[in-house]
Every structure is written in structure tokens, then in C-alpha cells.
Amino acid sequence: MLRRLSCCVLFLLPVCQLLAQSCTTPKDSSQAAFWQQQRQFPRVRAAEANTGPVVANRLHTKVLDPNRLEIFIRMIKTSAEVEVWARNQNGGPFELLHSYPLSAKSGSLGPKRRAGDYQVPEGFYEIDRFNPNSNFHLSLGLNYPNTADRALGEPDPGGDIFIHGGAASIGCLPITDAGIEEVYLLAVMARAAGQTVIPVHIFPFPLTEPELAKHLNSPHQAFWRGLMPGYAYFEKQHEVMEPVQLTAK
């Protein structure tokens, strides 16, 4: 139904109704059940009330339909921002929806290799957990350590890396409570619209030859060059490279 409504009419809907409609025409009952399950939690309901209007306005501005939403998350450490890119399903390349400044940082440039090293991971990940009862308001878990991390890291590479609220980090990506409310709602909408894999790419800096030349003495040069194809592909196409092609050695 939303596809037949004009953007003006869509924007005039009460925000709670707009967000709710992302589960009224699901592709299957499991997607509708996901929204229903998330709305059982007080913090998710509060996020809809608190930041739902902001999210609705961002989607309206980019002519994005909650029922067809896909998102991609990227973080470049030197920029200290979590970028959320979005598009409608089958709607062409991703566009930058909004950037959320980190509220705290930890570690340095380079991948995470062991538990307790305070490093933020680098590489190609995806959201694998929605935590509506986080110690840091709301949080989205990354599938760290992935296969590459297990192969290249130490016997205990650590885990529990999240995008979350608050302003503290020991290897996670905090973006304030207000920031995580927006990103959490967007991720819930995308999942309910049928996006089973929400990719998250994390890079140390823009992976270009001039930037790499500034770090010639780094022991991570080979690892970073392994990430370059995924970075360059998105920069050129605004599409995410297929997972089978995203390997870092």
C-alpha cells in the first residue's frame, strides 16, 4: 500500500503509524513477528516515541519506504563516525542517510586480535544480535570474531563487539543513546522488511594508496591491502561487494 501513496501523504502520517506500517505488509509472518517481538521491550517503544519522528523525516527526505528498506553500516576510524547508508530494495545504489559521531573511542589503528586489547575490529561484518536490554541502552551486535579474525587472531580473540548507546568504549562503537535509538530502529525496519544480512564494514582510514603511504611502517599493511577491494568497490559503486569476494589476509 505504501508504494501507492505519495511522499507527501506518507510524511503526514503520525510517526508511530508510519513506523508500524513497516510490519503491516510483511513478506512472511516471521518478519511481522520480529517487529512484534521488538515492541515488547520498553526501550524499543520509547525509541519509537523519542526518535521515531527524526527517523521518519530522514526516510521521507530520501524517499525511502520502510517496507522496502535496506541499510549498510560503515565506520572509518579516522572519521570517528558510524555511517548509515540506505536504499529501497531493488532501488539502485546506497545513499548516505546519516552519520553518527562516536561518543568515545578506544584502541588505535589496526585490527582486533585478542581479548582485552581495547581494539575496535577492522574488516567485514554483519549485525547478528539485537539487544533491547543492553547495559548501554540499546545495542546491535557484530559477528566478531569472523572466520578471518579466528584465522589471524590469537587463541582468544575476544568478542561481544556492539554498536551501542552511552559514551564508553573498550572496543565497541558508542554513538550516544539518541544515536543508537535511530540506528536500532532503522535496523529493525530493515530486518522486518526482509533484509536478513545487514553488513557492517570497519576501516582504519580511507583505504587509498595515498593514505596507505602514510602508514608504510605499519605491520598491518598487508591486512589493510586485503580490505582495499571491498572499500574501493563501495566507493565506486555504492554497492556492497558480495561476501564471497570480501576476504582479508
GROMACS .gro file of C-alpha atoms in nm:
model
  249
    1MET     CA    1   0.000   0.000   0.000
    2LEU     CA    2   0.278   0.241   0.087
    3ARG     CA    3   0.414   0.214  -0.265
    4ARG     CA    4   0.092   0.371  -0.395
    5LEU     CA    5   0.097   0.664  -0.154
    6SER     CA    6   0.266   0.989  -0.239
    7CYS     CA    7   0.559   1.102  -0.029
    8CYS     CA    8   0.354   1.394   0.100
    9VAL     CA    9   0.080   1.169   0.232
   10LEU     CA   10   0.341   0.936   0.380
   11PHE     CA   11   0.503   1.220   0.568
   12LEU     CA   12   0.171   1.336   0.714
   13LEU     CA   13   0.104   1.003   0.881
   14PRO     CA   14   0.162   1.002   1.255
   15VAL     CA   15   0.513   0.873   1.312
   16CYS     CA   16   0.408   0.572   1.516
   17GLN     CA   17   0.170   0.471   1.237
   18LEU     CA   18   0.445   0.521   0.978
   19LEU     CA   19   0.686   0.301   1.169
   20ALA     CA   20   0.417   0.044   1.241
   21GLN     CA   21   0.342   0.008   0.871
   22SER     CA   22   0.683  -0.144   0.818
   23CYS     CA   23   0.533  -0.467   0.952
   24THR     CA   24   0.179  -0.447   0.818
   25THR     CA   25   0.270  -0.585   0.475
   26PRO     CA   26   0.547  -0.833   0.557
   27LYS     CA   27   0.679  -1.085   0.311
   28ASP     CA   28   0.612  -1.356   0.569
   29SER     CA   29   0.480  -1.391   0.921
   30SER     CA   30   0.828  -1.423   1.073
   31GLN     CA   31   0.907  -1.065   0.968
   32ALA     CA   32   0.587  -0.934   1.125
   33ALA     CA   33   0.671  -1.137   1.434
   34PHE     CA   34   1.010  -0.967   1.454
   35TRP     CA   35   0.851  -0.622   1.488
   36GLN     CA   36   0.602  -0.757   1.739
   37GLN     CA   37   0.880  -0.916   1.941
   38GLN     CA   38   1.086  -0.597   1.944
   39ARG     CA   39   0.790  -0.385   2.054
   40GLN     CA   40   0.757  -0.595   2.367
   41PHE     CA   41   1.058  -0.412   2.508
   42PRO     CA   42   1.008  -0.072   2.676
   43ARG     CA   43   1.326   0.078   2.532
   44VAL     CA   44   1.222  -0.003   2.177
   45ARG     CA   45   0.880   0.154   2.233
   46ALA     CA   46   1.050   0.456   2.390
   47ALA     CA   47   1.285   0.483   2.093
   48GLU     CA   48   0.985   0.496   1.857
   49ALA     CA   49   0.835   0.778   2.065
   50ASN     CA   50   1.162   0.968   2.119
   51THR     CA   51   1.344   0.944   1.786
   52GLY     CA   52   1.080   0.795   1.559
   53PRO     CA   53   0.992   1.140   1.416
   54VAL     CA   54   1.359   1.200   1.329
   55VAL     CA   55   1.386   0.862   1.158
   56ALA     CA   56   1.063   0.921   0.967
   57ASN     CA   57   1.189   1.258   0.846
   58ARG     CA   58   1.522   1.111   0.731
   59LEU     CA   59   1.341   0.840   0.535
   60HIS     CA   60   1.097   1.090   0.386
   61THR     CA   61   1.380   1.319   0.274
   62LYS     CA   62   1.547   1.033   0.085
   63VAL     CA   63   1.215   0.894  -0.046
   64LEU     CA   64   1.271   0.567   0.137
   65ASP     CA   65   0.988   0.323   0.209
   66PRO     CA   66   1.010   0.144   0.547
   67ASN     CA   67   0.853  -0.165   0.388
   68ARG     CA   68   1.139  -0.188   0.137
   69LEU     CA   69   1.428  -0.055   0.342
   70GLU     CA   70   1.783  -0.190   0.318
   71ILE     CA   71   2.075  -0.045   0.512
   72PHE     CA   72   2.452  -0.071   0.514
   73ILE     CA   73   2.670   0.048   0.804
   74ARG     CA   74   3.026   0.169   0.766
   75MET     CA   75   3.280   0.313   1.006
   76ILE     CA   76   3.615   0.473   0.920
   77LYS     CA   77   3.817   0.508   1.239
   78THR     CA   78   3.987   0.835   1.148
   79SER     CA   79   3.647   0.992   1.075
   80ALA     CA   80   3.512   0.874   1.413
   81GLU     CA   81   3.161   0.837   1.270
   82VAL     CA   82   2.923   0.550   1.211
   83GLU     CA   83   2.770   0.597   0.867
   84VAL     CA   84   2.429   0.453   0.784
   85TRP     CA   85   2.364   0.412   0.412
   86ALA     CA   86   2.019   0.319   0.286
   87ARG     CA   87   1.810   0.240  -0.020
   88ASN     CA   88   1.482   0.081  -0.120
   89GLN     CA   89   1.503  -0.284  -0.220
   90ASN     CA   90   1.588  -0.304  -0.590
   91GLY     CA   91   1.618   0.073  -0.582
   92GLY     CA   92   1.970   0.131  -0.707
   93PRO     CA   93   2.287   0.226  -0.518
   94PHE     CA   94   2.302   0.306  -0.149
   95GLU     CA   95   2.287   0.671  -0.041
   96LEU     CA   96   2.424   0.813   0.282
   97LEU     CA   97   2.131   0.855   0.518
   98HIS     CA   98   2.313   0.995   0.821
   99SER     CA   99   2.644   0.985   1.009
  100TYR     CA  100   2.659   0.939   1.387
  101PRO     CA  101   2.971   1.068   1.567
  102LEU     CA  102   3.135   0.829   1.810
  103SER     CA  103   3.083   0.942   2.168
  104ALA     CA  104   3.400   0.761   2.285
  105LYS     CA  105   3.696   0.585   2.125
  106SER     CA  106   3.938   0.312   2.227
  107GLY     CA  107   4.242   0.140   2.080
  108SER     CA  108   4.435   0.255   1.776
  109LEU     CA  109   4.453   0.192   1.402
  110GLY     CA  110   4.470  -0.178   1.328
  111PRO     CA  111   4.251  -0.487   1.370
  112LYS     CA  112   4.141  -0.654   1.691
  113ARG     CA  113   4.340  -0.969   1.755
  114ARG     CA  114   4.293  -1.067   2.121
  115ALA     CA  115   4.057  -1.027   2.414
  116GLY     CA  116   4.121  -0.722   2.625
  117ASP     CA  117   4.328  -0.530   2.369
  118TYR     CA  118   4.069  -0.246   2.358
  119GLN     CA  119   4.082  -0.253   1.978
  120VAL     CA  120   3.783  -0.188   1.756
  121PRO     CA  121   3.781  -0.462   1.490
  122GLU     CA  122   3.850  -0.391   1.125
  123GLY     CA  123   3.702  -0.586   0.838
  124PHE     CA  124   3.371  -0.707   0.700
  125TYR     CA  125   3.099  -0.795   0.949
  126GLU     CA  126   2.723  -0.811   0.985
  127ILE     CA  127   2.466  -0.750   1.256
  128ASP     CA  128   2.394  -1.077   1.434
  129ARG     CA  129   2.214  -0.961   1.752
  130PHE     CA  130   1.951  -0.709   1.852
  131ASN     CA  131   1.980  -0.632   2.223
  132PRO     CA  132   1.691  -0.420   2.357
  133ASN     CA  133   1.812  -0.459   2.719
  134SER     CA  134   2.174  -0.353   2.676
  135ASN     CA  135   2.386  -0.213   2.957
  136PHE     CA  136   2.434   0.074   2.710
  137HIS     CA  137   2.066   0.146   2.638
  138LEU     CA  138   2.023  -0.044   2.307
  139SER     CA  139   2.283  -0.232   2.107
  140LEU     CA  140   2.344  -0.413   1.780
  141GLY     CA  141   2.596  -0.697   1.792
  142LEU     CA  142   2.860  -0.765   1.528
  143ASN     CA  143   2.959  -1.118   1.428
  144TYR     CA  144   3.312  -1.065   1.558
  145PRO     CA  145   3.522  -1.276   1.552
  146ASN     CA  146   3.450  -1.384   1.196
  147THR     CA  147   3.641  -1.650   1.005
  148ALA     CA  148   3.926  -1.416   0.916
  149ASP     CA  149   3.959  -1.294   1.276
  150ARG     CA  150   3.979  -1.651   1.404
  151ALA     CA  151   4.242  -1.740   1.146
  152LEU     CA  152   4.458  -1.431   1.203
  153GLY     CA  153   4.399  -1.359   1.571
  154GLU     CA  154   4.530  -1.510   1.890
  155PRO     CA  155   4.371  -1.816   2.056
  156ASP     CA  156   4.129  -1.589   2.244
  157PRO     CA  157   4.031  -1.311   2.000
  158GLY     CA  158   3.762  -1.176   2.232
  159GLY     CA  159   3.404  -1.098   2.135
  160ASP     CA  160   3.090  -0.902   2.222
  161ILE     CA  161   3.152  -0.607   1.991
  162PHE     CA  162   2.848  -0.382   1.964
  163ILE     CA  163   2.721  -0.057   1.822
  164HIS     CA  164   2.557   0.086   2.132
  165GLY     CA  165   2.447   0.389   2.328
  166GLY     CA  166   2.625   0.574   2.604
  167ALA     CA  167   2.972   0.723   2.592
  168ALA     CA  168   3.219   0.448   2.684
  169SER     CA  169   3.419   0.204   2.473
  170ILE     CA  170   3.654  -0.088   2.527
  171GLY     CA  171   3.643  -0.192   2.163
  172CYS     CA  172   3.282  -0.112   2.072
  173LEU     CA  173   3.121   0.171   1.875
  174PRO     CA  174   2.921   0.401   2.109
  175ILE     CA  175   2.704   0.666   1.939
  176THR     CA  176   2.502   0.807   2.236
  177ASP     CA  177   2.159   0.689   2.345
  178ALA     CA  178   1.983   0.911   2.092
  179GLY     CA  179   2.209   0.786   1.813
  180ILE     CA  180   2.158   0.418   1.887
  181GLU     CA  181   1.783   0.467   1.908
  182GLU     CA  182   1.783   0.587   1.546
  183VAL     CA  183   2.017   0.318   1.419
  184TYR     CA  184   1.838   0.045   1.614
  185LEU     CA  185   1.500   0.147   1.467
  186LEU     CA  186   1.646   0.154   1.116
  187ALA     CA  187   1.796  -0.191   1.165
  188VAL     CA  188   1.467  -0.329   1.296
  189MET     CA  189   1.281  -0.180   1.000
  190ALA     CA  190   1.531  -0.325   0.753
  191ARG     CA  191   1.514  -0.670   0.914
  192ALA     CA  192   1.133  -0.661   0.919
  193ALA     CA  193   1.136  -0.557   0.552
  194GLY     CA  194   1.327  -0.875   0.469
  195GLN     CA  195   1.695  -0.780   0.493
  196THR     CA  196   1.841  -1.086   0.659
  197VAL     CA  197   2.203  -0.965   0.636
  198ILE     CA  198   2.289  -0.611   0.747
  199PRO     CA  199   2.656  -0.560   0.656
  200VAL     CA  200   2.893  -0.355   0.871
  201HIS     CA  201   3.235  -0.258   0.729
  202ILE     CA  202   3.502  -0.107   0.952
  203PHE     CA  203   3.819   0.051   0.810
  204PRO     CA  204   4.113   0.228   0.978
  205PHE     CA  205   4.112   0.519   0.731
  206PRO     CA  206   4.010   0.571   0.367
  207LEU     CA  207   4.187   0.279   0.201
  208THR     CA  208   4.353   0.460  -0.087
  209GLU     CA  209   4.714   0.446  -0.199
  210PRO     CA  210   4.795   0.797  -0.066
  211GLU     CA  211   4.654   0.709   0.276
  212LEU     CA  212   4.831   0.373   0.287
  213ALA     CA  213   5.156   0.551   0.201
  214LYS     CA  214   5.125   0.742   0.529
  215HIS     CA  215   5.147   0.412   0.717
  216LEU     CA  216   5.423   0.228   0.532
  217ASN     CA  217   5.587   0.114   0.854
  218SER     CA  218   5.271  -0.038   0.997
  219PRO     CA  219   5.270  -0.416   1.049
  220HIS     CA  220   4.910  -0.408   0.924
  221GLN     CA  221   4.990  -0.302   0.567
  222ALA     CA  222   4.919  -0.645   0.416
  223PHE     CA  223   4.596  -0.680   0.613
  224TRP     CA  224   4.477  -0.336   0.507
  225ARG     CA  225   4.553  -0.410   0.143
  226GLY     CA  226   4.335  -0.716   0.178
  227LEU     CA  227   4.048  -0.487   0.275
  228MET     CA  228   4.106  -0.245  -0.013
  229PRO     CA  229   3.890  -0.419  -0.277
  230GLY     CA  230   3.581  -0.405  -0.056
  231TYR     CA  231   3.644  -0.041   0.030
  232ALA     CA  232   3.714   0.063  -0.330
  233TYR     CA  233   3.414  -0.126  -0.469
  234PHE     CA  234   3.173   0.054  -0.239
  235GLU     CA  235   3.335   0.392  -0.302
  236LYS     CA  236   3.289   0.346  -0.677
  237GLN     CA  237   2.958   0.161  -0.696
  238HIS     CA  238   2.781   0.243  -0.368
  239GLU     CA  239   2.705  -0.128  -0.363
  240VAL     CA  240   2.837  -0.384  -0.115
  241MET     CA  241   3.070  -0.642  -0.265
  242GLU     CA  242   2.944  -1.000  -0.243
  243PRO     CA  243   3.058  -1.174   0.079
  244VAL     CA  244   3.249  -1.442  -0.112
  245GLN     CA  245   3.472  -1.166  -0.252
  246LEU     CA  246   3.532  -0.999   0.084
  247THR     CA  247   3.842  -1.173   0.212
  248ALA     CA  248   4.125  -1.011   0.408
  249LYS     CA  249   4.454  -1.190   0.457
   0.00000   0.00000   0.00000
